[in-house]
GROMACS .gro file of C-alpha atoms in nm:
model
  437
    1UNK     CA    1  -6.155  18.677   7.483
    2UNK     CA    2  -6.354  18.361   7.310
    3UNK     CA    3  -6.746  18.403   7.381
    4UNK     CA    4  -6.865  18.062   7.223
    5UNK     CA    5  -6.820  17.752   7.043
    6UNK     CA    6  -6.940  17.692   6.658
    7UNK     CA    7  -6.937  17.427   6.432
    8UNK     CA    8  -6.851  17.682   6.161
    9UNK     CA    9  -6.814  18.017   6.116
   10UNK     CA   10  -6.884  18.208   5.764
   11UNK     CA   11  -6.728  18.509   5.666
   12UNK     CA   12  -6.927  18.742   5.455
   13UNK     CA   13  -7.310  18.747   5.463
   14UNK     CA   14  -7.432  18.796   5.112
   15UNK     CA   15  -7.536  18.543   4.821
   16UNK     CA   16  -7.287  18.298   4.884
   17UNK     CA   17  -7.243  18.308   5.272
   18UNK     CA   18  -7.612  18.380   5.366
   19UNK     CA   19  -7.697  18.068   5.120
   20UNK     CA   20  -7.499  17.854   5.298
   21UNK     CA   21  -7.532  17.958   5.667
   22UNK     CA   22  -7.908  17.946   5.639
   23UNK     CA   23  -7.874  17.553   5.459
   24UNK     CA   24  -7.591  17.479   5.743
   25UNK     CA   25  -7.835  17.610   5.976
   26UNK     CA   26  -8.154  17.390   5.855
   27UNK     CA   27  -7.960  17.056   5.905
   28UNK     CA   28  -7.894  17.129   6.225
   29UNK     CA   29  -7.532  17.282   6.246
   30UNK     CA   30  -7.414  17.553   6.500
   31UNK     CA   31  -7.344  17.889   6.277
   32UNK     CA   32  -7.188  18.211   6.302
   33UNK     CA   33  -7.203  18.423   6.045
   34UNK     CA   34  -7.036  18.754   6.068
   35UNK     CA   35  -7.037  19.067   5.799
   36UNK     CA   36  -6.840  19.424   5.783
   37UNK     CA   37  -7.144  19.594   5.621
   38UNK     CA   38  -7.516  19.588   5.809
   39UNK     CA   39  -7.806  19.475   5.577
   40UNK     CA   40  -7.976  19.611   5.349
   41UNK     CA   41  -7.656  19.683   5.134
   42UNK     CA   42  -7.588  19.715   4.813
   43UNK     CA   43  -7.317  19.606   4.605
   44UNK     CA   44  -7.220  19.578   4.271
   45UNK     CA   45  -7.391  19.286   4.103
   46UNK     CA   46  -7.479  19.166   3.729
   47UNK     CA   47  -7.840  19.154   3.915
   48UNK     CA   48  -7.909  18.845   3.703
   49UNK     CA   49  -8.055  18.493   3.862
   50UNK     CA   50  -8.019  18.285   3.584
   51UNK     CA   51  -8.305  17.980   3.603
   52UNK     CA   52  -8.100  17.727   3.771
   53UNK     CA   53  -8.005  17.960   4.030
   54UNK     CA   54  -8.449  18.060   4.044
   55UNK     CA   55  -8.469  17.644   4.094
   56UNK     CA   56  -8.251  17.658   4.346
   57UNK     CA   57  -8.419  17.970   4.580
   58UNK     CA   58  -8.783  17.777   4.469
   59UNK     CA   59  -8.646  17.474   4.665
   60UNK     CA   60  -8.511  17.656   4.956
   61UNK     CA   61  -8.882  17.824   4.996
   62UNK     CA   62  -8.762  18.166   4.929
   63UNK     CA   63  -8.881  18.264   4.573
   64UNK     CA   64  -9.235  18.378   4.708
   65UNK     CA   65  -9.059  18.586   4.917
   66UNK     CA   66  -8.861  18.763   4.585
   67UNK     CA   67  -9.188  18.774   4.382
   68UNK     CA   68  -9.339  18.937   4.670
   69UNK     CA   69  -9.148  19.248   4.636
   70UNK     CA   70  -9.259  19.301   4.292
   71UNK     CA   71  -8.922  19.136   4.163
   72UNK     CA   72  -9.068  19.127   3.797
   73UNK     CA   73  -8.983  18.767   3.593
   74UNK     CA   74  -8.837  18.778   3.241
   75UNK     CA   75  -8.962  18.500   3.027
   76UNK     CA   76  -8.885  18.605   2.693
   77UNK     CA   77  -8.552  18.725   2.550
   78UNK     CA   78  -8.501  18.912   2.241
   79UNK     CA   79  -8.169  18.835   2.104
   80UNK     CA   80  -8.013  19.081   1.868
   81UNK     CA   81  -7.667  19.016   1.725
   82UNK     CA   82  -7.659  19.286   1.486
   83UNK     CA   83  -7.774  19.106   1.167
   84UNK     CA   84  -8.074  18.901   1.282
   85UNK     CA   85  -8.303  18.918   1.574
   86UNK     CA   86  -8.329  18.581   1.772
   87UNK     CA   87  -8.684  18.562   2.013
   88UNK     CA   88  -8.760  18.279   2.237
   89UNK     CA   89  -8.838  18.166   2.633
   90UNK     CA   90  -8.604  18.064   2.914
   91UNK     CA   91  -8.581  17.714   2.974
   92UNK     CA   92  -8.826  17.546   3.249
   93UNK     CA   93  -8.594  17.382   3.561
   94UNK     CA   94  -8.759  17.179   3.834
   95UNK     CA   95  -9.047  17.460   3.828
   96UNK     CA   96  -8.899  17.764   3.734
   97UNK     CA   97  -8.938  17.937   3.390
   98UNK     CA   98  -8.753  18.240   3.456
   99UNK     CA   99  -8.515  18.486   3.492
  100UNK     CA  100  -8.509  18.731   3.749
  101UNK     CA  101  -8.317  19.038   3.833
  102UNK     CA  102  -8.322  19.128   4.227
  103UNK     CA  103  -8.185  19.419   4.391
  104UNK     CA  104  -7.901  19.302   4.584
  105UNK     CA  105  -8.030  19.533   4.871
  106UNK     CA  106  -8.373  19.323   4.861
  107UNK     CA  107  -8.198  18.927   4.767
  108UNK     CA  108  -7.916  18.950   5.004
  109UNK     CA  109  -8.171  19.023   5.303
  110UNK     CA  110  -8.386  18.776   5.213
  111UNK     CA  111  -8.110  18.521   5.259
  112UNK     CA  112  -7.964  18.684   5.600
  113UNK     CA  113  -8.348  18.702   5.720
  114UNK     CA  114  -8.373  18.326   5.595
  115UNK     CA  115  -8.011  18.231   5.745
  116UNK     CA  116  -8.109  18.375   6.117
  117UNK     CA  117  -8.490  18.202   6.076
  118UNK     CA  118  -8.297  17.881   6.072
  119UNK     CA  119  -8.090  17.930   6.358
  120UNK     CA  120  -7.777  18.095   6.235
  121UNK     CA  121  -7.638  18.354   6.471
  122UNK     CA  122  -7.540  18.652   6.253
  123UNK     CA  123  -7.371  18.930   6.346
  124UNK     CA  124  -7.322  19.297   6.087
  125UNK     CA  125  -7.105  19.515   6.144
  126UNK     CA  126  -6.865  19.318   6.249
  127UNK     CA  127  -6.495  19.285   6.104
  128UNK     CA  128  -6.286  18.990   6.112
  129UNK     CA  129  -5.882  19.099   6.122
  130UNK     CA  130  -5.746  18.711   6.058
  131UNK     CA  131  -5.831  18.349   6.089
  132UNK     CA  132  -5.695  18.165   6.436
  133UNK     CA  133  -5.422  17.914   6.358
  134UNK     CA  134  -5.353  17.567   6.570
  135UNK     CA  135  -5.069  17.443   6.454
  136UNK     CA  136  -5.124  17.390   6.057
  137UNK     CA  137  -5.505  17.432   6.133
  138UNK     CA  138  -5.757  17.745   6.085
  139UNK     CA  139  -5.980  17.703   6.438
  140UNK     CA  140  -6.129  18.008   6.411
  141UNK     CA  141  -6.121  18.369   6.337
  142UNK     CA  142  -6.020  18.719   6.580
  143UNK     CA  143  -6.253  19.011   6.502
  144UNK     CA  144  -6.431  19.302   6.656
  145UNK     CA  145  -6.799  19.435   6.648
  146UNK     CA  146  -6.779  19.791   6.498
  147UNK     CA  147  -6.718  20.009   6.810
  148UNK     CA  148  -6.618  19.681   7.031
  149UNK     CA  149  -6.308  19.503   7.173
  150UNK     CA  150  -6.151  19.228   7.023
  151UNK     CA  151  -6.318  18.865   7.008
  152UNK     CA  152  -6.204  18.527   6.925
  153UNK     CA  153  -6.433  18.267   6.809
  154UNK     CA  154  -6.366  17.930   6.737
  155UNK     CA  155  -6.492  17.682   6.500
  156UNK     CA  156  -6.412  17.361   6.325
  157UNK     CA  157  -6.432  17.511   5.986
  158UNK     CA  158  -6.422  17.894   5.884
  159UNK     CA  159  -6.596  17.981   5.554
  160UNK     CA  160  -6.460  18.250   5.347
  161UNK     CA  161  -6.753  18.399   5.168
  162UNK     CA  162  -6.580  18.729   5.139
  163UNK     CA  163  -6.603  18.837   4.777
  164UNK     CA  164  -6.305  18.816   4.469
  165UNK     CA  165  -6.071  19.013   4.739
  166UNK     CA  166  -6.117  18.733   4.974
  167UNK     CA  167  -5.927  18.824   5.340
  168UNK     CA  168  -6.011  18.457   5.379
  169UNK     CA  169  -5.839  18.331   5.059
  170UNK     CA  170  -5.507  18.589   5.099
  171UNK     CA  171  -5.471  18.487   5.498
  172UNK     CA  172  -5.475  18.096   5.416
  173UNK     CA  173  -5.287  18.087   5.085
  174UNK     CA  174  -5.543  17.967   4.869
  175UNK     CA  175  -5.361  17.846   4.572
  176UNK     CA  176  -5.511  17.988   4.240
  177UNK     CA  177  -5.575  17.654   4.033
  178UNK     CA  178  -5.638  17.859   3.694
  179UNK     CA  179  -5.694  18.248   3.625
  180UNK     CA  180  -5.744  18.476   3.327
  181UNK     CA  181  -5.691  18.881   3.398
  182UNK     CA  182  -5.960  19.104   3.330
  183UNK     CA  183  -6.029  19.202   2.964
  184UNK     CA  184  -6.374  19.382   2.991
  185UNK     CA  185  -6.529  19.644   3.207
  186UNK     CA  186  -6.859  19.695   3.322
  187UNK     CA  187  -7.123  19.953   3.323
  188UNK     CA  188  -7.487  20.000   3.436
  189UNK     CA  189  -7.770  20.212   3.615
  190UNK     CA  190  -8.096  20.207   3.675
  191UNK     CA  191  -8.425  20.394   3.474
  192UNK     CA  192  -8.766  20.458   3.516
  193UNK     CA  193  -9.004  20.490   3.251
  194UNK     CA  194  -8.850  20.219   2.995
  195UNK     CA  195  -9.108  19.946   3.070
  196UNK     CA  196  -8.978  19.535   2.938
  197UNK     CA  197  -9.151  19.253   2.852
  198UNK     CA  198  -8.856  19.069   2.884
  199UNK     CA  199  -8.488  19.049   2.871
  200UNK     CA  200  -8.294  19.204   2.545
  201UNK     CA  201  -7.947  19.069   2.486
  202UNK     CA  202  -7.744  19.302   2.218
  203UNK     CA  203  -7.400  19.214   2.078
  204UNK     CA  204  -7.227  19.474   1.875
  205UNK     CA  205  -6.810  19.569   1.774
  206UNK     CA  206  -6.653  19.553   2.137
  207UNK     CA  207  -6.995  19.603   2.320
  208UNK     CA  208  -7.216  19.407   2.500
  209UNK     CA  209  -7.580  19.518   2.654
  210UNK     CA  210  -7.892  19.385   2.866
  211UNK     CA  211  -8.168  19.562   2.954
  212UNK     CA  212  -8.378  19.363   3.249
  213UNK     CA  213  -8.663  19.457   3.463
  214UNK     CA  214  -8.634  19.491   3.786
  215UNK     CA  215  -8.762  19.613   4.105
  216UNK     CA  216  -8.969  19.950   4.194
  217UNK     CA  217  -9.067  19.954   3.856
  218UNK     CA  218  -8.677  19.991   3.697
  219UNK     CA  219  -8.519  19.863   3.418
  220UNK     CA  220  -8.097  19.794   3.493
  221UNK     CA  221  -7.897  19.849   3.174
  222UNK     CA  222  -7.539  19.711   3.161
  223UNK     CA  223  -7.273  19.770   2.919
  224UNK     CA  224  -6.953  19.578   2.864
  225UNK     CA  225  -6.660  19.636   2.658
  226UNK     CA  226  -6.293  19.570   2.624
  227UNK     CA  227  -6.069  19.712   2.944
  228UNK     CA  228  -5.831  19.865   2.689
  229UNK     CA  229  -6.133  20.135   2.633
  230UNK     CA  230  -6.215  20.187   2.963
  231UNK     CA  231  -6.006  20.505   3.027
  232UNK     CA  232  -6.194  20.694   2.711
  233UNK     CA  233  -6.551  20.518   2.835
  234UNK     CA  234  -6.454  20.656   3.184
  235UNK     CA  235  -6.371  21.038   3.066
  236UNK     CA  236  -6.725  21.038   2.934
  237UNK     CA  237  -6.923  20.771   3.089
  238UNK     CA  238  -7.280  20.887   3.022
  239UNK     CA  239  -7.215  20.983   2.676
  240UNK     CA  240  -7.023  20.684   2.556
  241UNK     CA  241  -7.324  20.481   2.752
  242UNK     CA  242  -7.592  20.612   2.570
  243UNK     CA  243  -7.384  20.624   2.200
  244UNK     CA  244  -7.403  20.237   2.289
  245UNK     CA  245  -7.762  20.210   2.336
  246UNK     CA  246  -7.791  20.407   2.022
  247UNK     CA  247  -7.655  20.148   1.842
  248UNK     CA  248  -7.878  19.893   1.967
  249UNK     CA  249  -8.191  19.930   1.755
  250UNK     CA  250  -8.444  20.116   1.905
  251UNK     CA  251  -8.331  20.087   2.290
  252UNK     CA  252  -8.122  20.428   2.288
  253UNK     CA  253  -8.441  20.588   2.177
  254UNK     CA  254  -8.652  20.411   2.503
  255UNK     CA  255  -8.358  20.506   2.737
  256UNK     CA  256  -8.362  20.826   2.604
  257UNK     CA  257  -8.758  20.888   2.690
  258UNK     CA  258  -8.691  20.750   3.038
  259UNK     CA  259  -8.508  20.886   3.390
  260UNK     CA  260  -8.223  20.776   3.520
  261UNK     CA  261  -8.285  20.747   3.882
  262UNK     CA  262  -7.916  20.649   4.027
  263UNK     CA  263  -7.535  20.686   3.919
  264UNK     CA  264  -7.353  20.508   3.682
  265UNK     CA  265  -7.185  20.229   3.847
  266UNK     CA  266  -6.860  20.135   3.643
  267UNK     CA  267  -6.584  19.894   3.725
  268UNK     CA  268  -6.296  19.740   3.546
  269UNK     CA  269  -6.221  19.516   3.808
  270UNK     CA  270  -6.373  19.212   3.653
  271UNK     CA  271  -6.104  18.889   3.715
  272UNK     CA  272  -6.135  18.522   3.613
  273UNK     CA  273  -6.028  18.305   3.880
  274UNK     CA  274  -6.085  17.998   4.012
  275UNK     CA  275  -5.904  17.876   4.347
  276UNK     CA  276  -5.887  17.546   4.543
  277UNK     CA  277  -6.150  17.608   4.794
  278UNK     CA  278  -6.046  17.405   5.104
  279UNK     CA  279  -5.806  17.289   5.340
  280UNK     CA  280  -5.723  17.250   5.656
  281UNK     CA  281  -6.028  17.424   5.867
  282UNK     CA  282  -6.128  17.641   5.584
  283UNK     CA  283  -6.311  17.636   5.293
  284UNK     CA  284  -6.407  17.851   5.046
  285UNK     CA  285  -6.742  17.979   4.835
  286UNK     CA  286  -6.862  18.223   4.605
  287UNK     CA  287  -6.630  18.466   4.424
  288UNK     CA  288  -6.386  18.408   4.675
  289UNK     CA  289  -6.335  18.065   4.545
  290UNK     CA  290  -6.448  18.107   4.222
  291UNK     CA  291  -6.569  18.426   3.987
  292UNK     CA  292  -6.582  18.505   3.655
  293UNK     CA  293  -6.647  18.797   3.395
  294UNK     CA  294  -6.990  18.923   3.424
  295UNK     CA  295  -7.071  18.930   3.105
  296UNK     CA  296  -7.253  18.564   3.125
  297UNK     CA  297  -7.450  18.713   3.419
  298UNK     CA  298  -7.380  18.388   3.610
  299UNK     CA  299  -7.259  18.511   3.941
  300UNK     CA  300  -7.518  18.404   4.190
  301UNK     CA  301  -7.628  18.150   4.004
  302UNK     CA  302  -7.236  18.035   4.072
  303UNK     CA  303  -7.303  18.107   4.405
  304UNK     CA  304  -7.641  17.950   4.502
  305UNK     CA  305  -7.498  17.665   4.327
  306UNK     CA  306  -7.142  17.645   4.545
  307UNK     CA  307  -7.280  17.734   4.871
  308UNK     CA  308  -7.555  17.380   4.796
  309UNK     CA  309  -7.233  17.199   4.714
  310UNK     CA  310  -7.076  17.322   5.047
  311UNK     CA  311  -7.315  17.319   5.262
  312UNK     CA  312  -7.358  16.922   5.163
  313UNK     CA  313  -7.021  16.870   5.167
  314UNK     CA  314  -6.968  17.037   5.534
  315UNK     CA  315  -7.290  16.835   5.687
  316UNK     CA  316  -7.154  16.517   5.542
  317UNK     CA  317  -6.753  16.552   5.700
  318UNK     CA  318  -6.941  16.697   6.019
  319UNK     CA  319  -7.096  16.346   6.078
  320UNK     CA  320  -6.942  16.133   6.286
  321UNK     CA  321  -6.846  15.886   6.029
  322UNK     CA  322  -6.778  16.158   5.819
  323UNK     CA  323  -6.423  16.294   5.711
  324UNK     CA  324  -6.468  16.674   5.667
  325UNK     CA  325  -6.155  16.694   5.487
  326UNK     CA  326  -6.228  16.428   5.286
  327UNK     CA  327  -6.591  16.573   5.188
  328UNK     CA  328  -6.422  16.878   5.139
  329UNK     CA  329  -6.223  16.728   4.833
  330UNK     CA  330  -6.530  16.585   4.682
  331UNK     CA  331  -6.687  16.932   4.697
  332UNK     CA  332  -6.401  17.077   4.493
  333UNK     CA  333  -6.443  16.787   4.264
  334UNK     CA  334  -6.801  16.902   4.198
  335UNK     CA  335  -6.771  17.238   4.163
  336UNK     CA  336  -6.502  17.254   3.902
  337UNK     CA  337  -6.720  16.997   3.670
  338UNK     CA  338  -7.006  17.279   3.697
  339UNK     CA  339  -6.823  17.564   3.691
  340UNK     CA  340  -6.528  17.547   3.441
  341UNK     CA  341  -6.747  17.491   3.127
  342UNK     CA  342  -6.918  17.803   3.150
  343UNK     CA  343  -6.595  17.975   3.314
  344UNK     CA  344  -6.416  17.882   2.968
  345UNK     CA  345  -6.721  18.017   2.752
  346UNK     CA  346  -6.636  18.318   3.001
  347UNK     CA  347  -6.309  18.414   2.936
  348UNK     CA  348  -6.394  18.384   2.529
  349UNK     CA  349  -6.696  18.624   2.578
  350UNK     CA  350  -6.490  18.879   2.723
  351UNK     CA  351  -6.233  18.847   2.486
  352UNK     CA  352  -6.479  19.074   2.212
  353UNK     CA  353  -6.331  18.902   1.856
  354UNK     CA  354  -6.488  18.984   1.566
  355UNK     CA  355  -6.788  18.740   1.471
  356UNK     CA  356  -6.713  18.505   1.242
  357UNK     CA  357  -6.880  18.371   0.915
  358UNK     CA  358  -7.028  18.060   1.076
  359UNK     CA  359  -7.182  18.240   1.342
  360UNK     CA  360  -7.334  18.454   1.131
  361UNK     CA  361  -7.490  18.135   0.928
  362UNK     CA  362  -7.601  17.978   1.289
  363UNK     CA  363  -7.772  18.277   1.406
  364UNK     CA  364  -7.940  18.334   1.032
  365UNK     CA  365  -8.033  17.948   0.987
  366UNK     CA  366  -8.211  17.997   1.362
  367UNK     CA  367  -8.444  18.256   1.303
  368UNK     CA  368  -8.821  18.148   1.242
  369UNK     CA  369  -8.676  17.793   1.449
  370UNK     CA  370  -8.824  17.808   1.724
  371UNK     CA  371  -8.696  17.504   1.912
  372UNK     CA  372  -8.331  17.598   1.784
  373UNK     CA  373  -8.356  17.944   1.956
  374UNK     CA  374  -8.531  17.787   2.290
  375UNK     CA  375  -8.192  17.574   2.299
  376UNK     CA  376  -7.930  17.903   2.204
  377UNK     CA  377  -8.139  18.081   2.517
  378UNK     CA  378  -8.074  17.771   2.772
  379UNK     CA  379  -7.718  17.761   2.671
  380UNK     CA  380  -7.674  18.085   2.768
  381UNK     CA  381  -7.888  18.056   3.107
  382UNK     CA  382  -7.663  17.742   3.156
  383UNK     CA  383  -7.914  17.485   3.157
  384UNK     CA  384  -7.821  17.282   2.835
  385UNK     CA  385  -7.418  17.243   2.780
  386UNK     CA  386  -7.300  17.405   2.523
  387UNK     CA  387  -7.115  17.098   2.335
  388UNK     CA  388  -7.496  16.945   2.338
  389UNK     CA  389  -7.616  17.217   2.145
  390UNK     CA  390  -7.356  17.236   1.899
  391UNK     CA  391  -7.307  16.877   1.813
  392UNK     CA  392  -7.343  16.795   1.464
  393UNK     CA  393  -7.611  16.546   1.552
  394UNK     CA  394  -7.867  16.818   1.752
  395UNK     CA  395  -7.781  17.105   1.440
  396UNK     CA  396  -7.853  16.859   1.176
  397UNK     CA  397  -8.206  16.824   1.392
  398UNK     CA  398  -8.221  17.160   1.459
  399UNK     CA  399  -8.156  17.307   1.126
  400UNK     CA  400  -8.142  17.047   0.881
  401UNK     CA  401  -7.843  16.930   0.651
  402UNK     CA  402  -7.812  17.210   0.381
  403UNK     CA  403  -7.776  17.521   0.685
  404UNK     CA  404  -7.533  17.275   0.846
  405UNK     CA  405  -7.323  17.218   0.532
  406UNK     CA  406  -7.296  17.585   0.515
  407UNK     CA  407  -7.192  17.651   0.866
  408UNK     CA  408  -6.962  17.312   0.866
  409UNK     CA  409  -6.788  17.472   0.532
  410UNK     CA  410  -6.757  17.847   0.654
  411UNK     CA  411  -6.569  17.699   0.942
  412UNK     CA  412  -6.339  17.503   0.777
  413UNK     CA  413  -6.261  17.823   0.526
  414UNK     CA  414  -6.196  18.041   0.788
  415UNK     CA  415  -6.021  17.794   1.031
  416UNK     CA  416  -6.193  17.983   1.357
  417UNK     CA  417  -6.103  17.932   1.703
  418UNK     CA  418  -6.352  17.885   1.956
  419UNK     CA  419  -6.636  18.114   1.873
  420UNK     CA  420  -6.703  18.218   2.246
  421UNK     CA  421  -6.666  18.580   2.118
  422UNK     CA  422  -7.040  18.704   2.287
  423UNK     CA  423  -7.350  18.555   2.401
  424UNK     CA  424  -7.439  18.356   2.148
  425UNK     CA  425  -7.116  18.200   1.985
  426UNK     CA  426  -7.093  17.892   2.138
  427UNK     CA  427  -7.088  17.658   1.918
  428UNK     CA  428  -6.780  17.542   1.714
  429UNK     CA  429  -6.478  17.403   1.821
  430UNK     CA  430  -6.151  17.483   1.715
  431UNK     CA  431  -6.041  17.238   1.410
  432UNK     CA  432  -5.723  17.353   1.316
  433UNK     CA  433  -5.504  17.071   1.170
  434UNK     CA  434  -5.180  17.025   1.387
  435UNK     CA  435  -4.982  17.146   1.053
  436UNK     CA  436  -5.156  17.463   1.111
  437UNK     CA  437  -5.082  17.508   1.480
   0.00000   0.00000   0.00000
């Protein structure tokens, strides 16, 4: 049976989908937006809202609402890469200063509750079996309410926003336009009694960690490392955890002092893909069209950011003088020239090389800079571009000629690839001569 009529329908109702139902739904459009799970939920998440992501929920009118909760800001970073210890501030962005680290069982509901307050229709607990075909064309989708007969629901666009196993993206064929396999796993729970300040980024031999407030008083630790360990990190997961920590300065000892309040959460299923996300009557957003390796912590920051794109695209092609399909291209367009930068910086991060010489030098020459450090942090909260940073011109500004000659001629000894090796090395590009190739 078909019970109604939409302009689109959006499959899955977290980040991505609730985002852009509720921005559908202020500009007038006719939504549906249907989920398996019933809110709140959890799921597994790098918890981290980078500051353009923070812009974006301060311009939708939702970041009260996050702040509210007690969803504590981190301002300051402490950046230790082993040899040096790197302190500075997140970036400002149209009003926002910070970082923040939601639970996803408090940010997702605040975008469903925000999503139905603008008119969407939502419906939980419901599963969708397949999209509805016309011809060459998705017109809808065929589902059932948990408990419930079958439905059909029709629709002029259907919105996978169904996570990195997209039903959505397998049922249409979405083509994978470039992909890197997992190379890391993840790693993290949840303590009381180990109070931040702020955020702490550690690098160290085939590890990555952050430590970030967040809510009911918690701090989230994650740990990353190389997907070739994760069997022997598995057989002993809170032991090889908390060997990590140890290694990172004092914050094994802080853990240590503190409770862990929930299990270890622990996945190596961590892909790099990127997939054209349209076509005829569907679309994609979020990690279904695009996700990448945690370690950058830019997930719904991706997201927020995609389901803006979308959601502009869709209101645009849904105009009468509009071409949908045509505004669907130009959405594509504009999310691969914001996402693929930081999706290449990605897929080095993840690939845990040894640090380099010149990296070394950078991070050294930065400390006691404070303007140099402010720019490392924005890099990595993706709100300066990393081949800004790193041009001769800004170094030579940042940390004068004789630290740059030293850099410039460690680089050239050592011939280094792409230094994208952890959260800070992103900086040089490769310079190898085409006789060494």
């Amino acid at each position: 049976m078909s019970t109604g009529k939409y302009d689109v329908i959006v499959v899955g109702c977290r980040v991505a989908g609730a985002a852009t139902a509720m921005l559908l739904a202020r500009h007038g459009v006719r939504v549906l937006a249907v989920d398996r799970a019933r809110f709140p939920s959890d799921t597994l998440s790098s918890h981290q809202l980078q500051v353009p992501g923070v812009a974006r929920l301060r311009r939708w009118g939702l970041l009260d609402r996050l702040v509210a909760a007690d969803t504590p800001p981190a301002r300051d970073v402490r950046f230790d890469p082993g040899h040096v210890v790197l302190t500075g501030r997140y970036p400002t962005l149209d009003g926002a200063d910070a970082l923040y680290s939601p639970r996803r069982t408090l940010l997702d509901t605040i975008l469903l509750d925000a999503a139905r307050a603008a008119g969407a229709e939502v419906r939980e607990g419901f599963d969708v079996d397949e999209p509805v075909w016309e011809r060459d064309r998705v017109v809808g989708i065929r589902g059932r309410q948990r408990g419930g007969g079958t439905v059909h629901e029709s629709a002029r666009l259907v919105v996978g926003a169904d996570g990195k196993h997209s039903m959505v993206a397998a049922a249409v064929g979405a083509a994978v336009d470039r992909s890197h396999p997992a190379s890391t796993f993840a790693c993290y729970t949840y303590w009381s009694g180990v109070p931040l300040s702020g955020g702490e980024l550690y690098q160290r031999p085939g590890r990555t960690v952050a430590a970030f407030p967040t809510n009911d008083g918690l701090t989230v630790v994650y740990v990353a490392g190389p997907a070739a360990n994760f069997a022997a990190f598995r057989s002993d997961v809170e032991g090889h955890y908390l060997r990590t920590l140890d290694d990172c300065g004092d914050l094994g000892a802080r853990i240590r002092a503190g409770t862990r309040v929930e299990r270890f959460r622990s996945t190596p299923d961590v892909p790099n893909v990127i997939r054209v996300p349209y076509g005829p009557g569907w679309a994609l957003v979020g990690d279904a069209g695009l996700v990448m390796d945690p370690i950058t912590g830019q997930g719904i920051g991706n997201a927020f950011r995609d389901a803006e794109f979308l959601a502009e695209a869709i209101t645009s092609g849904l105009d009468s003088s509009g071409s949908l399909d045509a505004s669907l291209a130009g959405y594509r367009t504009r999310r691969d020239a914001a996402a693929r930068p930081m999706y290449d910086l990605t897929v080095e991060l993840a690939a845990f090389r040894p640090v380099g010489t010149a990296e070394r030098l950078l991070f050294s020459a930065l400390q006691g800079r404070q303007a140099g450090i402010d720019q490392f942090l924005a890099v990595l909260a993706g709100t300066l571009p990393m081949d800004r940073f790193r041009s001769p011109g800004n170094l030579l500004r940042l940390l004068g000629g004789r630290h740059l000659a030293r850099i410039a001629a460690a680089e050239l000894r050592g011939r280094l690839v792409p230094p994208h090796r952890s959260a800070g090395h992103a900086v040089w590009r490769d310079r190898r001569s085409a006789a060494g190739r």
